[in-house]
Tab-separated table of N, CA, C and O in Angstrom:
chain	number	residue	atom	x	y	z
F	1	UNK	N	-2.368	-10.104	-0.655
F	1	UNK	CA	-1.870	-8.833	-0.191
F	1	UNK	C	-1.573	-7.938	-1.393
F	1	UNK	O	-0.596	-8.157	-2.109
F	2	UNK	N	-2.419	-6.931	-1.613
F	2	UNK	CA	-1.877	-6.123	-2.614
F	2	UNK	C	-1.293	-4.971	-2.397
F	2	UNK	O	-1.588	-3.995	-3.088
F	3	UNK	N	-0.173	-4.888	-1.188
F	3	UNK	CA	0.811	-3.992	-1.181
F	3	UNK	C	2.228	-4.826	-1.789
F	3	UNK	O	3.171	-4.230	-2.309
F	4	UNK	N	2.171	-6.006	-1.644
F	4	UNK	CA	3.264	-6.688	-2.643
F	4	UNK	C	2.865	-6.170	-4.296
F	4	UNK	O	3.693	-5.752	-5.106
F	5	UNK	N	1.498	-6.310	-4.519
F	5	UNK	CA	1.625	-6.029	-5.984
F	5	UNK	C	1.977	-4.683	-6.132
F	5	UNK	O	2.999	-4.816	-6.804
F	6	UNK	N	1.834	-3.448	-5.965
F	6	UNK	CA	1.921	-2.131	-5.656
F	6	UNK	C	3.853	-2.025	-5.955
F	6	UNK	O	4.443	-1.449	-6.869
F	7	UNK	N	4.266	-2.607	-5.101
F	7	UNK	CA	5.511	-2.728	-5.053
F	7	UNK	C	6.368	-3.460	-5.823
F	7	UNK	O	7.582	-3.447	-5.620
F	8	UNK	N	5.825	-4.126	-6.729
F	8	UNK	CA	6.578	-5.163	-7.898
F	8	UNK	C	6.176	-4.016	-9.233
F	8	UNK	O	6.924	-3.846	-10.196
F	9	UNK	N	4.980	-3.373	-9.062
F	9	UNK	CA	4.932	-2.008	-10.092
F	9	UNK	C	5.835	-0.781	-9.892
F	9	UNK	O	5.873	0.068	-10.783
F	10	UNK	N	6.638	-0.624	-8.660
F	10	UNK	CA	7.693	0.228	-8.551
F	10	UNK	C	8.498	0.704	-9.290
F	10	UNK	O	8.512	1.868	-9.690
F	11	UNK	N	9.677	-0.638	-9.691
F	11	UNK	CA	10.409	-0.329	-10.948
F	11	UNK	C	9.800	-0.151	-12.045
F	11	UNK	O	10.329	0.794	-12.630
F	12	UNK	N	8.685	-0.718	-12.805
F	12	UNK	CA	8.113	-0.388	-13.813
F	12	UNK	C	8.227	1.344	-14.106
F	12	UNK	O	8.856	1.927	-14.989
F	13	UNK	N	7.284	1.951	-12.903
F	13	UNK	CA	7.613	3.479	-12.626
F	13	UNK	C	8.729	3.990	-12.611
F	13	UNK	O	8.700	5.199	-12.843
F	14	UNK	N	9.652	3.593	-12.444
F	14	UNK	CA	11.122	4.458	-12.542
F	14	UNK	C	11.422	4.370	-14.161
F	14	UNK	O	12.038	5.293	-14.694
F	15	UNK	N	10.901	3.062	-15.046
F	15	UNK	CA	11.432	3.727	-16.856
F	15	UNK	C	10.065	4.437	-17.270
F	15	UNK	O	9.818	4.278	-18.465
F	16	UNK	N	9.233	5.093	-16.653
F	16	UNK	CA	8.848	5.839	-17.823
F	16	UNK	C	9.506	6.824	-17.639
F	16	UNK	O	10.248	6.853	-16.657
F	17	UNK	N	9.418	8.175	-18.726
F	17	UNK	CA	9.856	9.317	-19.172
F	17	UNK	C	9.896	10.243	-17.763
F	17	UNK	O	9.438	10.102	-16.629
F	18	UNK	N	10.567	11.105	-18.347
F	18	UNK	CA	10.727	11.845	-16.667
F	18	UNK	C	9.997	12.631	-16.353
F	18	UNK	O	10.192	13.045	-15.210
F	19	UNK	N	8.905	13.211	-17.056
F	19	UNK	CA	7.587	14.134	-16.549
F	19	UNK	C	6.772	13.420	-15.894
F	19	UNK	O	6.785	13.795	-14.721
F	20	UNK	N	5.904	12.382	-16.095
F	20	UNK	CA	5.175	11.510	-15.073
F	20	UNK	C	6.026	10.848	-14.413
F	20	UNK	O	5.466	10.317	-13.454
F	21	UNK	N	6.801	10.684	-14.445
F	21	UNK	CA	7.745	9.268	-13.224
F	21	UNK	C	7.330	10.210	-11.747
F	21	UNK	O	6.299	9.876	-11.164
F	22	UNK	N	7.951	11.079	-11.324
F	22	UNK	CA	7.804	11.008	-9.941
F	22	UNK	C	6.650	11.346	-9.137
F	22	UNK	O	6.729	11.317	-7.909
F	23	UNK	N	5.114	11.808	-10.005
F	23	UNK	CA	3.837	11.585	-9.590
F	23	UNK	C	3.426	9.875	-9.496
F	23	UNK	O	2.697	9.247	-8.728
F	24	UNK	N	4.181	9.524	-10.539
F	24	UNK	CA	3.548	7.802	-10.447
F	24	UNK	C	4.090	7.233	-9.087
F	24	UNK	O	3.545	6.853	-8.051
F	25	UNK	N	5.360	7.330	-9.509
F	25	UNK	CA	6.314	7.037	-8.056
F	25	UNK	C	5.780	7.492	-6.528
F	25	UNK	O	6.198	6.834	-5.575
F	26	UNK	N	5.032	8.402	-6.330
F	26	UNK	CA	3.915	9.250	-5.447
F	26	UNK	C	3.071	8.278	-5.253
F	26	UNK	O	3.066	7.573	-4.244
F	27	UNK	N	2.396	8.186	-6.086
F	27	UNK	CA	1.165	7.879	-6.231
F	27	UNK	C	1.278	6.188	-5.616
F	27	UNK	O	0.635	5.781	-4.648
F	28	UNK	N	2.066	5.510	-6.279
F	28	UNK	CA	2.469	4.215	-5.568
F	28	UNK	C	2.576	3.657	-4.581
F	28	UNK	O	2.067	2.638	-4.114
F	29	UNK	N	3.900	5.000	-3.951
F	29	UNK	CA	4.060	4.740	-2.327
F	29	UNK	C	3.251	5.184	-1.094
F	29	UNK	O	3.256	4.695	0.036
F	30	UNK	N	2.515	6.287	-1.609
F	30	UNK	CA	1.146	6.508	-1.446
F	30	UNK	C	0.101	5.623	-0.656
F	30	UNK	O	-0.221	5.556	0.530
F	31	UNK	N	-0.381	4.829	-2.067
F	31	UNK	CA	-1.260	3.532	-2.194
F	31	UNK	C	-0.840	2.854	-1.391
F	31	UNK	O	-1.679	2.329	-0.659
F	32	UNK	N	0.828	2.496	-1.102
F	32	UNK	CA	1.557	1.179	-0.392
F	32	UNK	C	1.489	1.571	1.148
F	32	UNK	O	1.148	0.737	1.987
F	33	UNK	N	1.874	3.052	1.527
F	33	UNK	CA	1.333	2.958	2.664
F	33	UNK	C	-0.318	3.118	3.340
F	33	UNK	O	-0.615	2.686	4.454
F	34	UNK	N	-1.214	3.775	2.480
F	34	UNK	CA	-2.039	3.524	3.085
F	34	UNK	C	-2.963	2.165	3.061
F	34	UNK	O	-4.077	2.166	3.584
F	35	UNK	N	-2.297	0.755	2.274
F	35	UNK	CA	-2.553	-0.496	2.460
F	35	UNK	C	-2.338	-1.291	3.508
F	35	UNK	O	-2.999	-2.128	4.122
F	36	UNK	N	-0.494	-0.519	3.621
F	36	UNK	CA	-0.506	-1.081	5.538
F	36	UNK	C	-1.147	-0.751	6.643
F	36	UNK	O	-1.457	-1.485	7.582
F	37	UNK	N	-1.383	0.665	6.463
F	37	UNK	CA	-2.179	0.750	7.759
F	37	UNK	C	-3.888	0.135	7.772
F	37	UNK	O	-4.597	-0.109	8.749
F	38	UNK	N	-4.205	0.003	6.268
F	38	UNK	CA	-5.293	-0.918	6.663
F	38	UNK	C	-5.027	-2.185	7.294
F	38	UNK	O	-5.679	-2.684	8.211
F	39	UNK	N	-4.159	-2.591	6.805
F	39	UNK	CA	-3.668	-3.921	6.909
F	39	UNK	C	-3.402	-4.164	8.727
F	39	UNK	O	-3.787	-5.138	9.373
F	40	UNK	N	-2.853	-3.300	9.106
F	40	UNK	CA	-2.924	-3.546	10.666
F	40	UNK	C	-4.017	-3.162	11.159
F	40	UNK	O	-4.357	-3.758	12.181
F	41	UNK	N	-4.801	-2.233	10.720
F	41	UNK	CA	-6.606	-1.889	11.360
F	41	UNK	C	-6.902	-3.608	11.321
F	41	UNK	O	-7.158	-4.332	12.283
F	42	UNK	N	-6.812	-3.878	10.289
F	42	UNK	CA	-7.657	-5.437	9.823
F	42	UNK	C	-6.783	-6.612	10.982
F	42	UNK	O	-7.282	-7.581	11.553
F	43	UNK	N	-5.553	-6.179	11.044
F	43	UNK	CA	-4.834	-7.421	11.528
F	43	UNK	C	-5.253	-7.640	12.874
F	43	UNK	O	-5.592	-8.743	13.303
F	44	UNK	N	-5.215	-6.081	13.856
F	44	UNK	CA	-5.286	-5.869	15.224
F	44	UNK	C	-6.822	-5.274	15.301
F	44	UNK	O	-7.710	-5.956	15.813
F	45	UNK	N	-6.984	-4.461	14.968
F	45	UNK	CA	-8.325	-4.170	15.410
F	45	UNK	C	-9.963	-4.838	15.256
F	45	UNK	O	-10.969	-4.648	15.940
F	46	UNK	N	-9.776	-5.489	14.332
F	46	UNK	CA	-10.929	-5.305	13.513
F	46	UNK	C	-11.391	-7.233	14.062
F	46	UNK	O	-12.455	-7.835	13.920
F	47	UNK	N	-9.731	-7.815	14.838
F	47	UNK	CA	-10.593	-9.485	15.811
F	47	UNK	C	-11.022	-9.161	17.246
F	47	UNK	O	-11.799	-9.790	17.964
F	48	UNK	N	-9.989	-7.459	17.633
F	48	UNK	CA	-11.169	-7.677	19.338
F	48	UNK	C	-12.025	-7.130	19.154
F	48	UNK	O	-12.387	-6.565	20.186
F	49	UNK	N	-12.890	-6.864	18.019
F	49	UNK	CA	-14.258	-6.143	18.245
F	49	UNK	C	-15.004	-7.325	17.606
F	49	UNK	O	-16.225	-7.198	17.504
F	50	UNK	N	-14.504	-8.318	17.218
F	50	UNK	CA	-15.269	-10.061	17.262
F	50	UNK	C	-15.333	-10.522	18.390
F	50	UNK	O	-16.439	-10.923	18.752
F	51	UNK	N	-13.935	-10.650	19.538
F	51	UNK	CA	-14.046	-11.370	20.136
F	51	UNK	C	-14.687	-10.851	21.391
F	51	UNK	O	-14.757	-11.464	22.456
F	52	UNK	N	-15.140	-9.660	21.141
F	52	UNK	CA	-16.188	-9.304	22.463
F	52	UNK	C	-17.600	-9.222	21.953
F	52	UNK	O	-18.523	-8.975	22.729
C-alpha cells in the first residue's frame, strides 16, 4: 500500500524551510487521497466486473 508510504513522508515535509513546506504538504495529501479512492475502485469495483 503506498498511501502508508506517502504518509510516513508527512513529517519529513513539515522540517523543510517554509517556502516549499505547504506545496509539499499539498502535494502529499493530494497523492494520499487520490490513492484511496483508487484503492476502493480496486477493492469494490474492479471483483464484480470478474465475477460476472
Amino acid at each position: 500500500m503506498s498511501t502508508r508510504n506517502s504518509l510516513a513522508v508527512l513529517p519529513l515535509a513539515f522540517t523543510l524551510p517554509a517556502q516549499p513546506a505547504p506545496l509539499v504538504v499539498a502535494v502529499i495529501i493530494t497523492q494520499t487521497i487520490i490513492e484511496l479512492f483508487a484503492e476502493i475502485i480496486y477493492i469494490r469495483i474492479i471483483p464484480t466486473w470478474l465475477v460476472t
